[in-house]
Coordinates of C-alpha atoms in Angstrom, one line a residue:
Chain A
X37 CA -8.3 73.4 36.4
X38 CA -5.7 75.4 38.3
X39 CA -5.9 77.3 40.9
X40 CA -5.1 80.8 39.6
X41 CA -6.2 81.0 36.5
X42 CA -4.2 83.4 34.3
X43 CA -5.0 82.2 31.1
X44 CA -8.8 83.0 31.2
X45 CA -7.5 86.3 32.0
X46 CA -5.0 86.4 28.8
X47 CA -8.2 85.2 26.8
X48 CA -10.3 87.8 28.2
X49 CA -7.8 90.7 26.9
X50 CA -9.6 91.6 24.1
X51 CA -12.8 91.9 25.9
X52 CA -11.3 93.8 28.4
X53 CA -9.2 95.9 26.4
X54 CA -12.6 97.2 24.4
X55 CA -13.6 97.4 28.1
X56 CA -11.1 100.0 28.7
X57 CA -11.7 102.0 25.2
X58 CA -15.2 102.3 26.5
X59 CA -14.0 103.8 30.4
X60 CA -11.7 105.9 28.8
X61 CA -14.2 107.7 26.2
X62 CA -16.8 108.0 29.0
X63 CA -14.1 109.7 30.8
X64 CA -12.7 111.8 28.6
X65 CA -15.9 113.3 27.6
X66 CA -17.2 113.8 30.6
X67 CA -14.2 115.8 31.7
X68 CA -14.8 117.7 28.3
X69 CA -18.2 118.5 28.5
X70 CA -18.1 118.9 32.3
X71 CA -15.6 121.6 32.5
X72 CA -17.9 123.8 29.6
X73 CA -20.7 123.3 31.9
X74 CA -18.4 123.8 35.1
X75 CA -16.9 127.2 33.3
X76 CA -20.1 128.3 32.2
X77 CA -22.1 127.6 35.5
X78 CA -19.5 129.0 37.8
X79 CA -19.6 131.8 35.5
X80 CA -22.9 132.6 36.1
X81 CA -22.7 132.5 39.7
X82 CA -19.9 135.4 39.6
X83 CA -21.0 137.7 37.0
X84 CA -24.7 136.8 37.0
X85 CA -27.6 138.6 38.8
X86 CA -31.0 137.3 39.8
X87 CA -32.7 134.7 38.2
X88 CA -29.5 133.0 36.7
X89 CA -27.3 132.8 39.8
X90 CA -30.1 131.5 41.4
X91 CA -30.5 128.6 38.5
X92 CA -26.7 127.8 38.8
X93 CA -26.2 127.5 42.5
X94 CA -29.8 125.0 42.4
X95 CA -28.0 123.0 39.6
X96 CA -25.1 122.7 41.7
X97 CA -26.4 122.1 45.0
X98 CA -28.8 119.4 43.2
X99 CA -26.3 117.3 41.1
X100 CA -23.5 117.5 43.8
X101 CA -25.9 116.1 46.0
X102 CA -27.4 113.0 44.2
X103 CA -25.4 110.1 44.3
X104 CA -23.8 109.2 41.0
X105 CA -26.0 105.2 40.1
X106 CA -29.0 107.8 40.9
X107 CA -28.4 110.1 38.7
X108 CA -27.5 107.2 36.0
X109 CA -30.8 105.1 36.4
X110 CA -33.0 108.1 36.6
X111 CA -31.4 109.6 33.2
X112 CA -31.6 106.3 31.6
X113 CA -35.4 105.5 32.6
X114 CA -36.6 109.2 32.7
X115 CA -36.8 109.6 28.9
X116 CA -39.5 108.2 28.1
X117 CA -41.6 109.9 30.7
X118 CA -40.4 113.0 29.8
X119 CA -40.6 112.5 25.8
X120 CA -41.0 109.2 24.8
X121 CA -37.9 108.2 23.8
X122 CA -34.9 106.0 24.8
X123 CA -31.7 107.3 25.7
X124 CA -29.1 104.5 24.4
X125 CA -26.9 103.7 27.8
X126 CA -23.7 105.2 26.4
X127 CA -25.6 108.7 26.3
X128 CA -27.6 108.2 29.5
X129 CA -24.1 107.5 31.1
X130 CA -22.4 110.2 29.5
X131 CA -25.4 112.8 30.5
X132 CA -25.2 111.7 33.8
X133 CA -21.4 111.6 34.6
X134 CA -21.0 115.1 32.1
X135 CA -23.9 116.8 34.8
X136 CA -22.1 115.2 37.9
X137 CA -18.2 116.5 36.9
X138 CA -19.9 120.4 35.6
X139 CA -21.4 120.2 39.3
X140 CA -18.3 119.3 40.9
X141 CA -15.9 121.8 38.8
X142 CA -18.1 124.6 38.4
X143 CA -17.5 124.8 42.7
X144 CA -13.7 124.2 41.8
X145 CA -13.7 126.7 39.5
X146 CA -15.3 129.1 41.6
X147 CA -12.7 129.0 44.2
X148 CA -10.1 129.0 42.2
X149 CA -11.3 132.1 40.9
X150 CA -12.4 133.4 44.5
X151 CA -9.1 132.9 45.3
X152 CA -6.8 135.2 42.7
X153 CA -6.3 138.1 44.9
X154 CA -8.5 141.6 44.5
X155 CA -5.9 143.0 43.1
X156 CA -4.8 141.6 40.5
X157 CA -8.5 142.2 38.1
X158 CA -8.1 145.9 39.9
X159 CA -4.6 146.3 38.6
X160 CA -5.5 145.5 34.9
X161 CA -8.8 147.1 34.9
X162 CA -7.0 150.3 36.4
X163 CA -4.6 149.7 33.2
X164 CA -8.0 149.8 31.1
X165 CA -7.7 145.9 30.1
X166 CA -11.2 145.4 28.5
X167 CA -13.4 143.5 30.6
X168 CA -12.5 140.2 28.1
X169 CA -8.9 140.2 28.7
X170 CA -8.9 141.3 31.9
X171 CA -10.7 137.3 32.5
X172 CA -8.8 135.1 30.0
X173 CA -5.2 137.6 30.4
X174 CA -5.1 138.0 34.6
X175 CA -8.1 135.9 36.2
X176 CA -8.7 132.4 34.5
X177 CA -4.5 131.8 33.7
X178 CA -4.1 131.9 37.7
X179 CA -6.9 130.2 39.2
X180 CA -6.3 127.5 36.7
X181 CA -2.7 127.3 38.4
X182 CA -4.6 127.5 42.0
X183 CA -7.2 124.5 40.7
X184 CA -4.9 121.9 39.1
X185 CA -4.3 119.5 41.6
X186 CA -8.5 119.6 42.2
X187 CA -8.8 119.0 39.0
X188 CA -6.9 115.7 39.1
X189 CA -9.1 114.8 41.9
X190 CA -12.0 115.5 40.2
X191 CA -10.4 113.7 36.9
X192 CA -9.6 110.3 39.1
X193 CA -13.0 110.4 41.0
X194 CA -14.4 110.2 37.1
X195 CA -12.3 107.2 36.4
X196 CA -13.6 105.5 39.4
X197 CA -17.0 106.4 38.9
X198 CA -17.7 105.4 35.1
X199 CA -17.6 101.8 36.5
X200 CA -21.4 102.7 37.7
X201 CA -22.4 102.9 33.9
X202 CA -22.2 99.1 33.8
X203 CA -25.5 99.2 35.4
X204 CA -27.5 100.6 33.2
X205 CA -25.4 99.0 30.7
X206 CA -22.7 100.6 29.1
X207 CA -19.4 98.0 28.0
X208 CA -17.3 99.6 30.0
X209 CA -14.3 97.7 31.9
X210 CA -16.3 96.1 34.9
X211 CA -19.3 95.2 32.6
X212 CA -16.6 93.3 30.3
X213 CA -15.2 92.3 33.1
X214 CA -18.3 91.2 34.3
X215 CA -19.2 89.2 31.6
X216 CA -16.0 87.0 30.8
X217 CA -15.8 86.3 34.6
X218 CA -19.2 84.9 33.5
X219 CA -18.3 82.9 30.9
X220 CA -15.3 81.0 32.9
X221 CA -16.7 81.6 36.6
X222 CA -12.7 83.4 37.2
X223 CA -14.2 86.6 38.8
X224 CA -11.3 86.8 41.1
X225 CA -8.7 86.9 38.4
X226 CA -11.0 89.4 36.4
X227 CA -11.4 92.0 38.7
X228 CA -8.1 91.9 39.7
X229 CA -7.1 92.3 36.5
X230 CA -9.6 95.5 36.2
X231 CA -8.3 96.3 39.8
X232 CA -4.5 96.8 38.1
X233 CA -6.1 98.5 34.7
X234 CA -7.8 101.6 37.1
X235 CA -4.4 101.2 39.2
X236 CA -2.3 102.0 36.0
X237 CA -4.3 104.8 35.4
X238 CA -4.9 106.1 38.4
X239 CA -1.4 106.5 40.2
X240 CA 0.6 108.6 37.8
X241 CA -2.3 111.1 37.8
X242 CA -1.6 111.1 41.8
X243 CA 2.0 111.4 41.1
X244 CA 1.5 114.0 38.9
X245 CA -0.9 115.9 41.3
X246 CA 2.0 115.2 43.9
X247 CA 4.6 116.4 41.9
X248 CA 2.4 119.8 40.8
X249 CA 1.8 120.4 44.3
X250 CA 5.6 120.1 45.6
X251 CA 6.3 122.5 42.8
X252 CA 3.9 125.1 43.6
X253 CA 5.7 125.1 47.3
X254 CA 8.6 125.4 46.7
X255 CA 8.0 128.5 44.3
X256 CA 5.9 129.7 47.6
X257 CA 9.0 129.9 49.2
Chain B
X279 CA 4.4 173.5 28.6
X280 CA 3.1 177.1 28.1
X281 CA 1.7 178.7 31.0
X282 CA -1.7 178.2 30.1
X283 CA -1.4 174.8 29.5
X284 CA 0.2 174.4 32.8
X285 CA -3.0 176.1 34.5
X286 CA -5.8 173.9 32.7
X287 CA -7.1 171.0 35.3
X288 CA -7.1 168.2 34.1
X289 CA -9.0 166.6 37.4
X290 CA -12.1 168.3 38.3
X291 CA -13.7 166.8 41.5
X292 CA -16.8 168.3 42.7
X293 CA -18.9 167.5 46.1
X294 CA -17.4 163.8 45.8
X295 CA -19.3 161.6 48.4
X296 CA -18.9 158.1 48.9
X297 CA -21.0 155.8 52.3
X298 CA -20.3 152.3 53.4
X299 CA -23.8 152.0 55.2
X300 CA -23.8 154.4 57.6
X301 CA -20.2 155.0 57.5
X302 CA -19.5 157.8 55.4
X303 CA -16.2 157.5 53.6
X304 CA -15.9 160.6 51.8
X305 CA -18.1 163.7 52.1
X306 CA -18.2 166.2 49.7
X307 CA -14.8 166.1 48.9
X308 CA -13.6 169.2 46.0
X309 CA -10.2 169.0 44.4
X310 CA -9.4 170.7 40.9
X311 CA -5.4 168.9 39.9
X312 CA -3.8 171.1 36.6
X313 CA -1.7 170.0 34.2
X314 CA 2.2 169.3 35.4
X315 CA 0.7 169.8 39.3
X316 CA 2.4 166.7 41.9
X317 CA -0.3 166.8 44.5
X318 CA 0.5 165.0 47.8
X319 CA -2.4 163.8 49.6
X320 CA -1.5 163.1 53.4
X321 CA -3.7 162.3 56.9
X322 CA -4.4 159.8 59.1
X323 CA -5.1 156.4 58.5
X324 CA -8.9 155.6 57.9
X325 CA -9.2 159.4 56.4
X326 CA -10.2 158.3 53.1
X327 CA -7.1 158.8 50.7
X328 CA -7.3 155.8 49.2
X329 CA -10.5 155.6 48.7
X330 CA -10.9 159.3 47.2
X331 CA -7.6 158.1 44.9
X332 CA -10.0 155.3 43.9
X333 CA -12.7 157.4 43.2
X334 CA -11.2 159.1 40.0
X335 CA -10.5 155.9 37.9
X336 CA -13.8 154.1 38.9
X337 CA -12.3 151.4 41.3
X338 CA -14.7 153.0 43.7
X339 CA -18.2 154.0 42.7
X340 CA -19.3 157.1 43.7
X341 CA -22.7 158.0 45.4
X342 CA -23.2 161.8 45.1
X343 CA -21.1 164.8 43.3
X344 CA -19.0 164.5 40.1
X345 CA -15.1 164.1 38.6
X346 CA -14.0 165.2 35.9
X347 CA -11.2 163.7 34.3
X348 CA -9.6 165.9 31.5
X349 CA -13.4 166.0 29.6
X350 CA -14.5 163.0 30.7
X351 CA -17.1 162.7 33.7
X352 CA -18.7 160.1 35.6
X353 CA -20.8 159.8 36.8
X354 CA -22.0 159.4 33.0
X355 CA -22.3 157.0 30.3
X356 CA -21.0 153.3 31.1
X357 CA -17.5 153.5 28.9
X358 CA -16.4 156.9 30.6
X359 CA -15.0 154.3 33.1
X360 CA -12.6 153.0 30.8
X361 CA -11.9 155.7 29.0
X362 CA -11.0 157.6 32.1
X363 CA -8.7 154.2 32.9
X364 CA -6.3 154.5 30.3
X365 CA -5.1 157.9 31.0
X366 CA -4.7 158.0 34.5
X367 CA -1.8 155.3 35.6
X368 CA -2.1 153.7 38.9
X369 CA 0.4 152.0 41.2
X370 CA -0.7 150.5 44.1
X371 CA 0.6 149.6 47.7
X372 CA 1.2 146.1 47.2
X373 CA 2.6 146.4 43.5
X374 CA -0.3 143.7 42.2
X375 CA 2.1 142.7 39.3
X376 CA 0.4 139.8 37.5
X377 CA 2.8 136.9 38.7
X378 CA 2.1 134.5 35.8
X379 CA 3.6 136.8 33.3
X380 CA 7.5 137.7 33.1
X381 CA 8.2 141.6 33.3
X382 CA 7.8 141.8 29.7
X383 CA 4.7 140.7 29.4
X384 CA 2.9 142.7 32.6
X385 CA 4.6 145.6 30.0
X386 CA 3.0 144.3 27.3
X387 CA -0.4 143.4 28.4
X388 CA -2.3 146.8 28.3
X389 CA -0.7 148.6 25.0
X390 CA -2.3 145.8 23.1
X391 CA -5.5 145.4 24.6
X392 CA -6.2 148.8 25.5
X393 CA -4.5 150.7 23.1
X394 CA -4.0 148.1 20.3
X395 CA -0.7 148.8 20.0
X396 CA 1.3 146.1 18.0
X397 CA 3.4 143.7 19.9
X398 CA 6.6 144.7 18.2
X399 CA 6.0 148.5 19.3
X400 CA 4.4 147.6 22.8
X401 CA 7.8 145.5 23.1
X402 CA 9.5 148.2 22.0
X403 CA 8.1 150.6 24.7
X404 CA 8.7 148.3 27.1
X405 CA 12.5 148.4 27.1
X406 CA 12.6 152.0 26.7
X407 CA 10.6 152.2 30.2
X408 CA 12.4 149.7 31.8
X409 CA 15.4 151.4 31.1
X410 CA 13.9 154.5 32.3
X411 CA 13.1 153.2 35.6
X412 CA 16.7 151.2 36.1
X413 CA 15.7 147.4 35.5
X414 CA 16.1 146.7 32.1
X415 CA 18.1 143.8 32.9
X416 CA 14.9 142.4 34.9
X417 CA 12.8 142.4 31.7
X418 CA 12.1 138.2 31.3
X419 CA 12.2 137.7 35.1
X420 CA 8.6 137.3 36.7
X421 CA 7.9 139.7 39.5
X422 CA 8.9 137.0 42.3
X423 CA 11.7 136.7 41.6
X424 CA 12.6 140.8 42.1
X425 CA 13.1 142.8 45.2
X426 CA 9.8 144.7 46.4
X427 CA 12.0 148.0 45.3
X428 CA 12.0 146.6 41.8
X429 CA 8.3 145.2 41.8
X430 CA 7.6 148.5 42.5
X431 CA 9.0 150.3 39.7
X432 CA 8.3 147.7 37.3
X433 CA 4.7 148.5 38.7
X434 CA 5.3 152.2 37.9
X435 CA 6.5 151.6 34.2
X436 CA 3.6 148.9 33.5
X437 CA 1.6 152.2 34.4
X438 CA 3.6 154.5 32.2
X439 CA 3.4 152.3 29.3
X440 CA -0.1 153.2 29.0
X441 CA 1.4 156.8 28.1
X442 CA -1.3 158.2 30.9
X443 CA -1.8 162.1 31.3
X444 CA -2.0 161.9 35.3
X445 CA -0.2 159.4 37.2
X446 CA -2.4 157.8 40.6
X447 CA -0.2 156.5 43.3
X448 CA -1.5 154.7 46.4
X449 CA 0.7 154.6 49.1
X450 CA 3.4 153.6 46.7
X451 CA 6.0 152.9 49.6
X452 CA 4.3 151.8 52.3
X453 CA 4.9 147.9 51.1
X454 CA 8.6 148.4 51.1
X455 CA 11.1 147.8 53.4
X456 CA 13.2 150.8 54.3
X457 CA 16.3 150.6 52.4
X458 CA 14.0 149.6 48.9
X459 CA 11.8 153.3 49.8
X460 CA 14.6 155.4 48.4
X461 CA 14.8 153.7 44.6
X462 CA 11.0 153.5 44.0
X463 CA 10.8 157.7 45.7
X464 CA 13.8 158.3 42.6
X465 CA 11.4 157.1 40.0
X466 CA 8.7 159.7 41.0
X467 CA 11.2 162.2 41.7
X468 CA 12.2 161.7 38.1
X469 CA 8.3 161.8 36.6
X470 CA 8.0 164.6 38.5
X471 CA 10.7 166.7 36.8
X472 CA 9.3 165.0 33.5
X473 CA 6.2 166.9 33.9
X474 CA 4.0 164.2 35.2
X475 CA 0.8 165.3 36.4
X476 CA 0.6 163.4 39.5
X477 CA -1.4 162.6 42.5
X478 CA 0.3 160.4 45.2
X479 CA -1.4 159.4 48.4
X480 CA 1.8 158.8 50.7
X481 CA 3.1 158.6 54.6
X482 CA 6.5 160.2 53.4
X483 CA 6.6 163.8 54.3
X484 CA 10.2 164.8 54.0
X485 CA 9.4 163.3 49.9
X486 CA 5.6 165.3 50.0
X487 CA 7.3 168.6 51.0
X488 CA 9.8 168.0 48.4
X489 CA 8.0 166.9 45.5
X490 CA 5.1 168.5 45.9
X491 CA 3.5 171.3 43.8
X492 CA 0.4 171.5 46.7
X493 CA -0.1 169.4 50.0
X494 CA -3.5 167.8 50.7
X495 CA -4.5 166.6 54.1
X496 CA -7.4 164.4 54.3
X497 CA -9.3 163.6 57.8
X498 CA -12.5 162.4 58.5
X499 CA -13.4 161.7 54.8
X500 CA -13.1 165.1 53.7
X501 CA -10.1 167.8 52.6
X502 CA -8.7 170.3 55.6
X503 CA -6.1 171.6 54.1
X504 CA -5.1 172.3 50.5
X505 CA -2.1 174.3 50.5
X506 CA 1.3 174.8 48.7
X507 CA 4.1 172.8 51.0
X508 CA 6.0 175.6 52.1
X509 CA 3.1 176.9 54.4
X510 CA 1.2 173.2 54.7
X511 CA 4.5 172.4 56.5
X512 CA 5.7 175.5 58.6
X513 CA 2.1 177.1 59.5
X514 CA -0.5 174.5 60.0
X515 CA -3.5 176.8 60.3
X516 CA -5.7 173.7 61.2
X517 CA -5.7 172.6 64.5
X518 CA -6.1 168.4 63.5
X519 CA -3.3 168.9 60.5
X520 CA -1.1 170.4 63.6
X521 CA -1.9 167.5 65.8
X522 CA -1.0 165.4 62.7
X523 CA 1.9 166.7 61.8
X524 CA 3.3 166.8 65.1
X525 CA 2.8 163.1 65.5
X526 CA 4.5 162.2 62.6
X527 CA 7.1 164.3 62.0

């Protein structure tokens, strides 16, 4: 038995690599779902009145504000309490990451839009832009410029957290990881080959949000 | 334009009255603009021009009294607002051209979704008003990369293609620095002479006295004087527009 043990980790690929297919859907659709929620809530807290805005800012405060494996174990073991059934772990997981990134973007979003001057929704209403096109023509294009490099953030934070869903069950990369090291007691060399997989995904979206961000400077100046 | 064409208003504003709390912004404020008129409101800073100008395409809700915009009143039902917006042009102090969109596009915008003009004739209009305001060689540049001078009248045209009946200008100048005042005062000059109905709130008095048909001076939220600029100018009969008038001229 050597030291290092490479090979095991060369074995393991497969395994891992479904690993990764699993991290990457959890994190794909939670980005997906997230931002409709995100959209839709941060909506409501600008436009709404009442009852709704009320409901929104609650939902946000509330999912912001529990930590993520909370959030994950309490989804997974609530349904049956609630209505008798069993969410699989791949949908508890999904629920639970898709409520946590709509919590964390609809506040994103919110700036963002917050943060297009007065103006500019005053200059194309004064143009009579229908209400409609005065959001998706004027409002949304620039706070989605203003909101890009939180978004990244948001996006990474995502990849970092899915690894929670191994606790409740879901094959992601650090349960597969999890169970080879198992198999061949070469934990080190498994999580440090996990440690490069989240690595390789996780530096060119900082280098992206790097370069976006040098970009929007210079145009500032 | 007959003479009794000329003479029809086309803004009607009656007992307009706007608070902020306990600040009263405008109070009972009564201005009747006709057809081909270039009305020049002036006054102090904090008088309420702006806001007033605001008034009569909805940007600012009114409490009490009424405006009439060629047929069309608010207060009244909820799509008067918009309707009223795409007749009356505005151009505002600080140009709010939509900065992710070239030239052409800030053109384009409102003739297809206000108007539902096609793109090919909204295009087309977009030249022709370019040209007409000296930047047609601007047209797929976005609006930082132009002098304020030429933000400006792009601003202007974006208004005009709209083909509005009464042109609103806020302080059109007052962004500018001083060499750019003189091309963007040109423009008007030259929708002046087209016609234009117009109502410009402005610090530039030599270009008020010039341009104007009748000079308005606003203090205190309401109108003191409303008279034609030969004798707003050379006899002030208001002791506040005198005061005024002698600061800034």
């Amino acid at each position: 038995m050597t030291l290092i043990g490479i090979s095991e980790v060369m074995r393991s690929l497969p395994e891992l690599w479904v690993g990764l297919r699993f991290t990457l859907l959890l994190v794909f659709a939670s980005l997906a779902i997230g931002s409709i929620i995100g959209l839709f809530v941060c909506l409501g807290r600008l436009l709404g009145r009442g009852l709704l805005v009320g409901l929104c800012a609650t939902y946000t405060t509330i999912f912001r504000g529990i930590p993520e494996v909370v959030l994950m174990f309490w989804i997974y073991y609530c349904g049956p309490l609630l209505g008798g059934f069993r969410p699989s772990s791949l949908s508890a997981a999904l629920v639970a990451m898709s409520l946590y990134v709509g919590a964390l973007l609809s506040e994103i979003f919110r700036g963002g839009i917050l943060a297009v001057p007065r103006g500019q929704a005053e200059a194309a209403r004064s143009l009579g832009v229908p209400e409609f096109w005065v959001w998706t023509s004027v409002i949304l294009p620039q706070a989605f410029r203003i909101v890009i490099p939180a978004l990244i953030g948001v996006a990474a934070l995502t990849v970092k957290v899915s690894g929670i869903a191994s606790t409740i069950g879901v094959t992601e990369l650090v349960f597969e990881a999890n169970v080879t090291a198992g198999q061949s007691y070469r934990y080190f060399e498994m999580f440090t080959a996990v440690g490069v997989f989240y690595f390789l995904i996780l530096f060119p979206m900082s280098m992206i949000a790097k370069g976006y961000e040098r970009k929007l400077v210079k145009r500032r100046k | 334009m007959t003479d009794d064409q000329m003479l029809a208003p086309i803004v009607t504003c009656t007992n307009v009255c706007k608070r902020y709390g306990a600040f009263v912004a405008l109070r009972d404020v009564n201005l009747e603009v006709s057809k081909g008129e270039v009305v020049c409101i002036v006054g102090p800073s904090g008088g309420g021009k702006s806001t007033f100008l605001r008034t009569i395409n909805g940007l600012e809700s009114i409490d009490s009294g009424t405006i009439c915009f060629d047929g069309i009143t608010i207060p009244g039902p909820a799509r008067n607002v918009g309707l009223i917006r795409r007749e009356a042009g505005m151009v505002f102090q600080s140009f709010n051209l939509f900065p992710h969109m070239t030239v052409r596009k800030n053109l384009i915008l409102a003739p297809v979704r206000a108007r539902g003009l096609s793109h090919a004739e909204a295009n087309e209009r977009a030249e022709r008003l370019l040209k007409r305001v000296g930047i047609a060689n601007q047209i797929d540049k976005y609006p930082d990369q132009l002098s304020g001078g030429q933000q400006q009248r792009v601003a202007i045209a974006r208004a005009l293609a709209m083909e509005p009946k009464v042109m609103l200008f806020d302080e059109p100048t007052s962004a500018l620095d001083p060499e750019m005042v003189k091309e963007v005062l040109e423009v008007v000059r030259e929708l002046a002479g087209s016609g234009m109905t117009m109502i410009i709130v402005t610090h530039e008095m030599g270009f008020a006295r010039e341009i104007s048909s009748r000079v308005v001076f606003m203090v205190e939220g309401s109108i003191a004087v409303d008279a034609p600029p030969e004798r707003f100018f050379n006899a002030p009969s208001e002791p506040r527009l005198e005061s005024f008038l002698s600061k800034v001229l």
